[in-house]
PDB file of C-alpha atoms in Angstrom:
ATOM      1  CA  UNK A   1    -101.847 -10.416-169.338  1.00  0.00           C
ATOM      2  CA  UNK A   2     -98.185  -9.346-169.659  1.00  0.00           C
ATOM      3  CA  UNK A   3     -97.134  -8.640-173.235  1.00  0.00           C
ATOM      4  CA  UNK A   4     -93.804  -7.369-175.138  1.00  0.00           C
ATOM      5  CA  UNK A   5     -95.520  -7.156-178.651  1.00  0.00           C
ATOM      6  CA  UNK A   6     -95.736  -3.223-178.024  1.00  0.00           C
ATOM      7  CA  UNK A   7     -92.284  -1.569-177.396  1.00  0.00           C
ATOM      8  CA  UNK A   8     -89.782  -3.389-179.553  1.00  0.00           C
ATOM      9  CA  UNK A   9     -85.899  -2.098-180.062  1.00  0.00           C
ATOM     10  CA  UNK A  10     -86.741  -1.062-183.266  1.00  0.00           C
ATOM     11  CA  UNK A  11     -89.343   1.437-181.912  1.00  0.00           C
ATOM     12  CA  UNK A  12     -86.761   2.249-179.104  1.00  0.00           C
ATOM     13  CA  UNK A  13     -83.590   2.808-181.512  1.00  0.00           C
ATOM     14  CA  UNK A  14     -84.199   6.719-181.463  1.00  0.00           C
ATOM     15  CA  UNK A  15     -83.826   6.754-177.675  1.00  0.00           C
ATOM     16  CA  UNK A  16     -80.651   4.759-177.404  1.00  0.00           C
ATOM     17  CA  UNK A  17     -78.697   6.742-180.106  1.00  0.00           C
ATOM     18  CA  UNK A  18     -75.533   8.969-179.386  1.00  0.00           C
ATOM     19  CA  UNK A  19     -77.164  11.702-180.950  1.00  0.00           C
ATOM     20  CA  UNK A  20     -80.135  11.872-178.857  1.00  0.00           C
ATOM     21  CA  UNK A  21     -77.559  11.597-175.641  1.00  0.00           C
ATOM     22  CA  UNK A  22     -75.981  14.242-177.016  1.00  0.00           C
ATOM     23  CA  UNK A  23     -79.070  16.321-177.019  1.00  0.00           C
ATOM     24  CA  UNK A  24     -80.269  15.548-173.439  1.00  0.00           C
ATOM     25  CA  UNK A  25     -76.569  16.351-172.211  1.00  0.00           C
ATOM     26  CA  UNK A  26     -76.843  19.633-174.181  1.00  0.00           C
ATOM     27  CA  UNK A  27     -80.138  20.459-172.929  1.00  0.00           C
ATOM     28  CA  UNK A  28     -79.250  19.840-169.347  1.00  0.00           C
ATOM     29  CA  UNK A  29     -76.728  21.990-169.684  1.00  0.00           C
ATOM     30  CA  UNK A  30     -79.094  25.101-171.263  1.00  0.00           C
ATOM     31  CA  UNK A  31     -81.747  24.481-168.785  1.00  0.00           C
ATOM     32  CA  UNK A  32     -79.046  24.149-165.437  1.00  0.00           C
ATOM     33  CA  UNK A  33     -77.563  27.701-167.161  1.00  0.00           C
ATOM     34  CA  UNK A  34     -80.416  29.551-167.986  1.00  0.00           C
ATOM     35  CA  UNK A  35     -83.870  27.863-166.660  1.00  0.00           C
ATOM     36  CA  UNK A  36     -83.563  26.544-163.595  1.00  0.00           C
ATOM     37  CA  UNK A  37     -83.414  29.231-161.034  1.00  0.00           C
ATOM     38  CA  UNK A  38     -85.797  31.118-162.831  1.00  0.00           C
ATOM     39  CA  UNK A  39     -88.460  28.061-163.653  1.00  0.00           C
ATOM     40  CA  UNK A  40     -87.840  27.337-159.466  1.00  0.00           C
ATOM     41  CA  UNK A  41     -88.312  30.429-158.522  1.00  0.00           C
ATOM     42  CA  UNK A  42     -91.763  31.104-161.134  1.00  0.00           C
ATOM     43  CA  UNK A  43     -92.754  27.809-159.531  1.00  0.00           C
ATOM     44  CA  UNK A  44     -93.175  29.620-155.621  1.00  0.00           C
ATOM     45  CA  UNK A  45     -95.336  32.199-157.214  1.00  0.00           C
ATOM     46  CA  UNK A  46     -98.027  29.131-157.902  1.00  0.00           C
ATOM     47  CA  UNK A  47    -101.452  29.037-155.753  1.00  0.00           C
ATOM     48  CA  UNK A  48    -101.416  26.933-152.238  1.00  0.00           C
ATOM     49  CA  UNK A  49    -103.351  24.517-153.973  1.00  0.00           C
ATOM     50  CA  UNK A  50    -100.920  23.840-156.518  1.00  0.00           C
ATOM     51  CA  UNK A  51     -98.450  22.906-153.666  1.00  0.00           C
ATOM     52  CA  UNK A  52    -101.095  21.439-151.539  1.00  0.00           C
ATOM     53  CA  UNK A  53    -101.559  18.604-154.650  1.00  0.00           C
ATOM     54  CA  UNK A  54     -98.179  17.648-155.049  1.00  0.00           C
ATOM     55  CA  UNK A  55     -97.565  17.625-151.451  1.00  0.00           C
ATOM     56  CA  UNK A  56    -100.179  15.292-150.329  1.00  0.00           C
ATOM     57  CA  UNK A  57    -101.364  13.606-153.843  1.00  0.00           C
ATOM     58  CA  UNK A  58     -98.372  13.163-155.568  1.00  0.00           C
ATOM     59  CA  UNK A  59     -95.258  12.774-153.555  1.00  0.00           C
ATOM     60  CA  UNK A  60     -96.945   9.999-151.258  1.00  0.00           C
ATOM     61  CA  UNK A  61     -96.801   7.920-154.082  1.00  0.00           C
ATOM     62  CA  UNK A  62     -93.438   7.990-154.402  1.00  0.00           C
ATOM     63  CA  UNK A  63     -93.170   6.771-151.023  1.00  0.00           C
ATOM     64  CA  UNK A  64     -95.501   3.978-152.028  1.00  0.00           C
ATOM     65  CA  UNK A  65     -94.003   3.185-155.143  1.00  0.00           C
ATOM     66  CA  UNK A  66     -90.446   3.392-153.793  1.00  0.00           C
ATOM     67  CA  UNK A  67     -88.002   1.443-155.696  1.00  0.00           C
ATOM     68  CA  UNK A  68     -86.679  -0.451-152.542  1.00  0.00           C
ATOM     69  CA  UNK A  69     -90.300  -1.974-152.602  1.00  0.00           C
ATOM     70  CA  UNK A  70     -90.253  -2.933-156.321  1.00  0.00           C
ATOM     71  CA  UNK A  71     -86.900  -4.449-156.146  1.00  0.00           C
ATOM     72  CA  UNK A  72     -88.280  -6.594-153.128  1.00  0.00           C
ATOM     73  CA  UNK A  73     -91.049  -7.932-154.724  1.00  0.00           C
ATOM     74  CA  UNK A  74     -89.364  -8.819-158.096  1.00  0.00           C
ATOM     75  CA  UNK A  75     -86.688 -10.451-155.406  1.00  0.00           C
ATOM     76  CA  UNK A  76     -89.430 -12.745-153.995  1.00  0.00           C
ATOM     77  CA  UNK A  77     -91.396 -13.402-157.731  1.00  0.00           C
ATOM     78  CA  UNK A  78     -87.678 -14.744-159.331  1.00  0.00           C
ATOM     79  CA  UNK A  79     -87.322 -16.927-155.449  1.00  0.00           C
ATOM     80  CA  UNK A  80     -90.759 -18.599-155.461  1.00  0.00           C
ATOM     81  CA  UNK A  81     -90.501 -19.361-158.972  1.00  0.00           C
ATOM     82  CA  UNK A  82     -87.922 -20.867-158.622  1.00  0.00           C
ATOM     83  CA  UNK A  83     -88.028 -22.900-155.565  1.00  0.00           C
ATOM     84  CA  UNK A  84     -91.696 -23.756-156.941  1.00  0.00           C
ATOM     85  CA  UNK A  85     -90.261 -24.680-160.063  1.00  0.00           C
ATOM     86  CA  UNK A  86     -87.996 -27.159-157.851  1.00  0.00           C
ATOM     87  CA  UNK A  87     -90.790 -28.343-156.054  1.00  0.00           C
ATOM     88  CA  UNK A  88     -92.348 -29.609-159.508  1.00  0.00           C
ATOM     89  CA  UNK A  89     -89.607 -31.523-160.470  1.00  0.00           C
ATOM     90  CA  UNK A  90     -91.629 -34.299-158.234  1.00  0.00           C
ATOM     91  CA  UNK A  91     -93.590 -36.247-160.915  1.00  0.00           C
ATOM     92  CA  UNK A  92     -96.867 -36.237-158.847  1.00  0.00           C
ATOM     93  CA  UNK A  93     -96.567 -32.734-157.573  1.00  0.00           C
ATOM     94  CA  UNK A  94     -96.191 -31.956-161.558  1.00  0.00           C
ATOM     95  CA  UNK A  95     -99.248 -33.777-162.232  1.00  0.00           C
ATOM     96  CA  UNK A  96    -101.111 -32.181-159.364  1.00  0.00           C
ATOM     97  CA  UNK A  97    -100.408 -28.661-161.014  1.00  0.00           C
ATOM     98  CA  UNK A  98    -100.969 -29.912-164.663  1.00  0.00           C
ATOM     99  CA  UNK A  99    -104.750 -31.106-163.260  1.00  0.00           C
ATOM    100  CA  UNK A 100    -105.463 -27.997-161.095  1.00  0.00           C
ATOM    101  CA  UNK A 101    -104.536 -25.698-163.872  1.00  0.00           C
ATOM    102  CA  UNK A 102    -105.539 -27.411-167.020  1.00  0.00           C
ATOM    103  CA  UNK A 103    -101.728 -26.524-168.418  1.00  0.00           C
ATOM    104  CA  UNK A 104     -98.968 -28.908-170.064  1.00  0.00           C
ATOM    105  CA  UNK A 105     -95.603 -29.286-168.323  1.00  0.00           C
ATOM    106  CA  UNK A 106     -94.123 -27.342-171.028  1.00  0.00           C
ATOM    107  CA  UNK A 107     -96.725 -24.382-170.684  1.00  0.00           C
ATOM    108  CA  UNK A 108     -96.445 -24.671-166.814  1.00  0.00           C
ATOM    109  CA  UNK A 109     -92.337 -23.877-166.955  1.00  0.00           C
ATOM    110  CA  UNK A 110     -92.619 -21.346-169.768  1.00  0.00           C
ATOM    111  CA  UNK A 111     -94.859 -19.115-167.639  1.00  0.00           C
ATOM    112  CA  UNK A 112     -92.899 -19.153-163.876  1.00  0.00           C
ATOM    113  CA  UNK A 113     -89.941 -18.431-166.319  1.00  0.00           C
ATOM    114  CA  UNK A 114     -91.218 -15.514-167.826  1.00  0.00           C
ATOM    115  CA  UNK A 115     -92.632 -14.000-165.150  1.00  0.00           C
ATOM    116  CA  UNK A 116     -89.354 -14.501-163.326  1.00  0.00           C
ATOM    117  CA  UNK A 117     -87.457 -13.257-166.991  1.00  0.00           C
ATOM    118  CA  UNK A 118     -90.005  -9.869-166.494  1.00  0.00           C
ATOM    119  CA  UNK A 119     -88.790  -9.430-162.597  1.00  0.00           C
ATOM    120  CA  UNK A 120     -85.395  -9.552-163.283  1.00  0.00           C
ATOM    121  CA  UNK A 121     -85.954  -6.999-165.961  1.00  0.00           C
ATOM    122  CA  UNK A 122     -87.320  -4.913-163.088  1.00  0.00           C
ATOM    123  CA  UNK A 123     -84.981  -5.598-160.205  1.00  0.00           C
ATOM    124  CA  UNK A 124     -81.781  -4.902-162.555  1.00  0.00           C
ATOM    125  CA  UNK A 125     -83.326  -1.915-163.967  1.00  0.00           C
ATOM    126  CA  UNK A 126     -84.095  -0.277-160.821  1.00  0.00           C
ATOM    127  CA  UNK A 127     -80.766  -1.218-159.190  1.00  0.00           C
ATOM    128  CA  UNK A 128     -78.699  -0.057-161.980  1.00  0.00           C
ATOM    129  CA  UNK A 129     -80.209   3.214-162.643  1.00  0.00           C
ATOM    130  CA  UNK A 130     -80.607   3.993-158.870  1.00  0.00           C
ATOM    131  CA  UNK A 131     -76.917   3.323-158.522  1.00  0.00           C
ATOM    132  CA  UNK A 132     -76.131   5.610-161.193  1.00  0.00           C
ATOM    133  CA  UNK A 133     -78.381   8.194-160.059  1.00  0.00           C
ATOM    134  CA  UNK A 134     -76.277   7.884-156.762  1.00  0.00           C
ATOM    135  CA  UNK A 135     -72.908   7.595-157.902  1.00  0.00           C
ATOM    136  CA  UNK A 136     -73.825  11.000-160.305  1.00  0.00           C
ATOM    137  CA  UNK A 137     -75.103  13.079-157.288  1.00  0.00           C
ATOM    138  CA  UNK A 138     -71.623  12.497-155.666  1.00  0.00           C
ATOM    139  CA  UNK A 139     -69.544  13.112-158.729  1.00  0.00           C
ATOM    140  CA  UNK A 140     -71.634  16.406-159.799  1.00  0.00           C
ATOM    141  CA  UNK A 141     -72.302  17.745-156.512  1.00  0.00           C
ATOM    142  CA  UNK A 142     -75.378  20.340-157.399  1.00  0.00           C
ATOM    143  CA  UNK A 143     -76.845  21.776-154.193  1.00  0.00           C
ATOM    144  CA  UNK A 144     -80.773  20.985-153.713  1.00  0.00           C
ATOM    145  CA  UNK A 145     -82.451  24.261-153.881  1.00  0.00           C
ATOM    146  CA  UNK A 146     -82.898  24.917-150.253  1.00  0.00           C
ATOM    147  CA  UNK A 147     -78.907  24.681-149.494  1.00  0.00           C
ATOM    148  CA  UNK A 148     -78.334  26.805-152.656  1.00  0.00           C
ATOM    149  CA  UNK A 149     -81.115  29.483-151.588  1.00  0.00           C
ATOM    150  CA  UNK A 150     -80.649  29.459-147.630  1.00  0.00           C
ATOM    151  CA  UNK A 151     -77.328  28.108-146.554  1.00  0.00           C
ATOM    152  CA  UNK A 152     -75.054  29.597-149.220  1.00  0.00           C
ATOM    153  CA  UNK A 153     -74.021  26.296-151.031  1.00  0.00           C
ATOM    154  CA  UNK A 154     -72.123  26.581-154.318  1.00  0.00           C
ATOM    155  CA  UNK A 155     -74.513  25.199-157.215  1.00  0.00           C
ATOM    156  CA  UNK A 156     -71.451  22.838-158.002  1.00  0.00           C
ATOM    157  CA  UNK A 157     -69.579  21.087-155.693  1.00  0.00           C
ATOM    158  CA  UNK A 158     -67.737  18.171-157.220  1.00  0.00           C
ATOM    159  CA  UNK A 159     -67.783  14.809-155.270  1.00  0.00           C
ATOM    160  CA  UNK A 160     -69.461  16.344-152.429  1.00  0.00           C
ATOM    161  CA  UNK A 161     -69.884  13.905-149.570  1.00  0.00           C
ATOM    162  CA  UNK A 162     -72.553  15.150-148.093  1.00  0.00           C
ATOM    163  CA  UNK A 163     -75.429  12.983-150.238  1.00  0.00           C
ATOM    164  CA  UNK A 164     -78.264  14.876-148.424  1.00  0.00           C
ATOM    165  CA  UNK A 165     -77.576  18.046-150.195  1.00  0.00           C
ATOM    166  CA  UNK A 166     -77.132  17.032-153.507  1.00  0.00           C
ATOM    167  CA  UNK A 167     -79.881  17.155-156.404  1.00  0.00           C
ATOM    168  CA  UNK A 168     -78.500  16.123-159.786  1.00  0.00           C
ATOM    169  CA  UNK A 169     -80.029  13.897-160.652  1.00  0.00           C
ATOM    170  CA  UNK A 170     -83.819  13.096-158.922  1.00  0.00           C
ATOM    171  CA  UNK A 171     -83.236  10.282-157.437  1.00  0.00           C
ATOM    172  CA  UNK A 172     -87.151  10.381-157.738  1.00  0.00           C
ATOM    173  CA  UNK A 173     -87.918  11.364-161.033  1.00  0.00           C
ATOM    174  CA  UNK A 174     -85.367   8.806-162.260  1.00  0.00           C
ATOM    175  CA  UNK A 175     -87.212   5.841-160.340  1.00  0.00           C
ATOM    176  CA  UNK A 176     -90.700   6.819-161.733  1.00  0.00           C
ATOM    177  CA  UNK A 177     -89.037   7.387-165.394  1.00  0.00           C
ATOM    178  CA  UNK A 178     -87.733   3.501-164.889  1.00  0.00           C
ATOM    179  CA  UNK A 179     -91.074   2.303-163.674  1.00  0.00           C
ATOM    180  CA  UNK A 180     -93.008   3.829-165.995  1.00  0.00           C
ATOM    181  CA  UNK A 181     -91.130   2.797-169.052  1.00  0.00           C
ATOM    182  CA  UNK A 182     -91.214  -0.916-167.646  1.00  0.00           C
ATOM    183  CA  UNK A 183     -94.921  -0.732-167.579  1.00  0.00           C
ATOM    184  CA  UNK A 184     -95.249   0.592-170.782  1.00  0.00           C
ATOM    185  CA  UNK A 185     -92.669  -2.133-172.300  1.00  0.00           C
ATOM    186  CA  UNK A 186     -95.139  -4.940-170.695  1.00  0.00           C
ATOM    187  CA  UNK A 187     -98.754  -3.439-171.149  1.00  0.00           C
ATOM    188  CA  UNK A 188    -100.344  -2.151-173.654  1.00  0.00           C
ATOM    189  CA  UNK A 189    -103.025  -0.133-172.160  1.00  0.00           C
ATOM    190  CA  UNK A 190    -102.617   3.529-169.936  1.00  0.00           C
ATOM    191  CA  UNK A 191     -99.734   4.653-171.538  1.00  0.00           C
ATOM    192  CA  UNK A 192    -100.670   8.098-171.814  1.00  0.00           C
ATOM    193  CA  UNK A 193    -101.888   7.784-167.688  1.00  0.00           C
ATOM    194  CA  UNK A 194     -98.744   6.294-166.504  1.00  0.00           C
ATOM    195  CA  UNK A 195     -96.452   8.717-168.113  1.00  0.00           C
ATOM    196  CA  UNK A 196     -98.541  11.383-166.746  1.00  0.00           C
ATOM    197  CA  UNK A 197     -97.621  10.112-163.554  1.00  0.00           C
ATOM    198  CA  UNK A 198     -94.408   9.621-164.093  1.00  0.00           C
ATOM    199  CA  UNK A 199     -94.124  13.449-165.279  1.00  0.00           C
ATOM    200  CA  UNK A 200     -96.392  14.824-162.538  1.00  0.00           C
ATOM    201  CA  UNK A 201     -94.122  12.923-159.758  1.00  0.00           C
ATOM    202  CA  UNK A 202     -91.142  14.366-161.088  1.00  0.00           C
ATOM    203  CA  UNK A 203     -92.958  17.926-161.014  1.00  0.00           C
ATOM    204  CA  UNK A 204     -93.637  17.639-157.240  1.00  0.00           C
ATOM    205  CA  UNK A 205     -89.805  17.623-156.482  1.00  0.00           C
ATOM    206  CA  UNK A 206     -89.825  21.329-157.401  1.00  0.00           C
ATOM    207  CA  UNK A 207     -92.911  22.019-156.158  1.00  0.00           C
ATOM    208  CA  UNK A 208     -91.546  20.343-152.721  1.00  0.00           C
ATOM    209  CA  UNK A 209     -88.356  22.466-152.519  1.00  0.00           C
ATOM    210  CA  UNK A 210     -86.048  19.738-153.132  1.00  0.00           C
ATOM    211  CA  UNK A 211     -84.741  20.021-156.698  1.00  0.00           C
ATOM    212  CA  UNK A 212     -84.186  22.359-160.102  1.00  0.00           C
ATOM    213  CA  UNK A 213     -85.823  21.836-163.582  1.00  0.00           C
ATOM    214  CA  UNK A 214     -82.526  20.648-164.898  1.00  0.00           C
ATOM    215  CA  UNK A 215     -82.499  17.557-161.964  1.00  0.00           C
ATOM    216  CA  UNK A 216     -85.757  16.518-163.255  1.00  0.00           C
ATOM    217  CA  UNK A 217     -85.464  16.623-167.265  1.00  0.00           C
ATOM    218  CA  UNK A 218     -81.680  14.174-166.942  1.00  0.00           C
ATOM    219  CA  UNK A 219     -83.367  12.652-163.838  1.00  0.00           C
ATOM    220  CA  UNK A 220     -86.540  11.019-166.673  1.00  0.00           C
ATOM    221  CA  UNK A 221     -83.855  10.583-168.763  1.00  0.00           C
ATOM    222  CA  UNK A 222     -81.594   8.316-166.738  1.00  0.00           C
ATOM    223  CA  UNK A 223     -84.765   6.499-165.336  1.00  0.00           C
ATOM    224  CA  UNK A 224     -86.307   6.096-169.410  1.00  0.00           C
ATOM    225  CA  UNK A 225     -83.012   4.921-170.735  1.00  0.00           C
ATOM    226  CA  UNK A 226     -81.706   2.556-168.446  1.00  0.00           C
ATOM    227  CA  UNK A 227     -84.571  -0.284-168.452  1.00  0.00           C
ATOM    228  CA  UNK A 228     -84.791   0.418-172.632  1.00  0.00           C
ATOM    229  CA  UNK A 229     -80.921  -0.410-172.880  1.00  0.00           C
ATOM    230  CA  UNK A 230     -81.145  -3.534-170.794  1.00  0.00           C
ATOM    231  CA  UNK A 231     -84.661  -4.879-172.566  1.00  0.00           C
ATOM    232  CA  UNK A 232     -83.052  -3.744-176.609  1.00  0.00           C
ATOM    233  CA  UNK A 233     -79.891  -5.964-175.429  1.00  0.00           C
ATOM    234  CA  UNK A 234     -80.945  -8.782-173.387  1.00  0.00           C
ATOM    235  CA  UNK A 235     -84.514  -9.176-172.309  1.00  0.00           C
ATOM    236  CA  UNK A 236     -86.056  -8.545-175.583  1.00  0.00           C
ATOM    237  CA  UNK A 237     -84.342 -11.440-177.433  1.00  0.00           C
ATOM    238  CA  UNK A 238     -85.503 -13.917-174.609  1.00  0.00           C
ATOM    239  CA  UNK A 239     -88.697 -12.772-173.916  1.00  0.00           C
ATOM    240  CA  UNK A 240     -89.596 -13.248-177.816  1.00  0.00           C
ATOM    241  CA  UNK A 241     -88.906 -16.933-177.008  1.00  0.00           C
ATOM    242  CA  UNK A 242     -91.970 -17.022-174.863  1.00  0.00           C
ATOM    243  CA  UNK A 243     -94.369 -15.270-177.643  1.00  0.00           C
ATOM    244  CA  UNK A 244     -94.813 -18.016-179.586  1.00  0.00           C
ATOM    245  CA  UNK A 245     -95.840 -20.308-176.357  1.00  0.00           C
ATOM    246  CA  UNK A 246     -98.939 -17.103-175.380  1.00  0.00           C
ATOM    247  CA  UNK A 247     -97.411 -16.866-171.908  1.00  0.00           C
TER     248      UNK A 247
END
């Protein structure tokens, strides 16, 4: 069962603060300065096997989990619920569902709206930081690896048009950061696993040619922060209301 008892603002507070911003942006900028061509090009020195994993373990799973697909499904949770909760509003269809499930009307409601509460909390997180991930490629304009390397591309090219070249941010690494965190705001269990994941799918883009260190570390923190700001100042308060109900 879905829960929010775990990650609560108050437990998030650190992440949200100006200071630790602050420290990310200033970090980004050491490890872009100093790090990243020389983690990228430590990383080709790795065994075949290394690069076999990420190429045929890892990175399908991003393909899998693509945020596209998440967004669609949380679409089509928040439309059945509520054209199902429309259907209900028939007295004997209501009484059908109360009989078949062994729930009150009230109980009924509070679940298809919390479940639809929890999608929305998905879809908007997604969306957002995917369109900010977007929107910061174009402004910065860093070169992927591979057009830096081998076809003489500046490392900063500022609102470069062609989207295909630029890295900063993963675009990647951002979307498993913001799936990750979601999963660890609603279950309690695998935390450890799924941000192991999360940290092992934003490894692969270096591993796969397609992006520096300093893509990935702003990359998981655009992804972590986004779905933490929208459930500290909106989904947290009304997802409390369903606690006391054991949704």
């Amino acid at each position: 069962m879905l829960t929010s008892n775990y990650l609560i603002p108050k437990n998030l507070k650190q992440f949200t603060s100006l200071h630790f911003f602050i420290f990310i942006l200033i970090a980004t900028i050491l490890i872009f300065n100093f790090l990243d061509i020389i983690i990228f090009q430590y990383s080709r020195t790795f065994p075949d096997t290394i690069f076999w994993f990420f190429k045929n373990i890892i990175d399908p799973l991003s393909d899998i989990l693509d945020p596209l697909h998440i967004i669609l499904v949380s679409l089509v949770i928040i439309l059945f619920n509520y054209n199902l909760k429309k259907t209900l509003k028939n007295p004997a269809k209501l009484n059908l569902m109360e009989q078949k499930s062994g729930l009150k009307k009230k109980k009924i409601f509070d679940t298809f709206d919390y479940y639809s509460l929890v999608s929305m909390h998905f879809f908007w997180s997604l969306a957002i930081a995917g369109i900010a991930g977007n929107l910061l490629k174009y402004i910065v304009g860093v070169a992927r690896p591979k057009y830096f390397f081998f076809e003489g591309f500046e490392r900063i090219d500022f609102f470069n048009i062609l989207h295909k070249a630029n890295s900063f941010p993963s675009g990647h690494t951002q979307a498993a950061f913001t799936l990750a965190i979601l999963v660890m705001i609603y279950f309690k269990k695998y935390h450890f696993y799924i941000l192991c994941l999360a940290i092992l799918m934003g490894l692969s883009r270096i591993f796969m040619t397609m992006h520096f260190p300093s893509d990935i570390f702003f990359g998981a923190y655009l992804g972590a922060i986004v779905p933490i700001l929208l459930y500290q100042n909106i989904f947290y308060k009304k997802i409390k209301l369903y606690k006391k109900s054991s949704v």
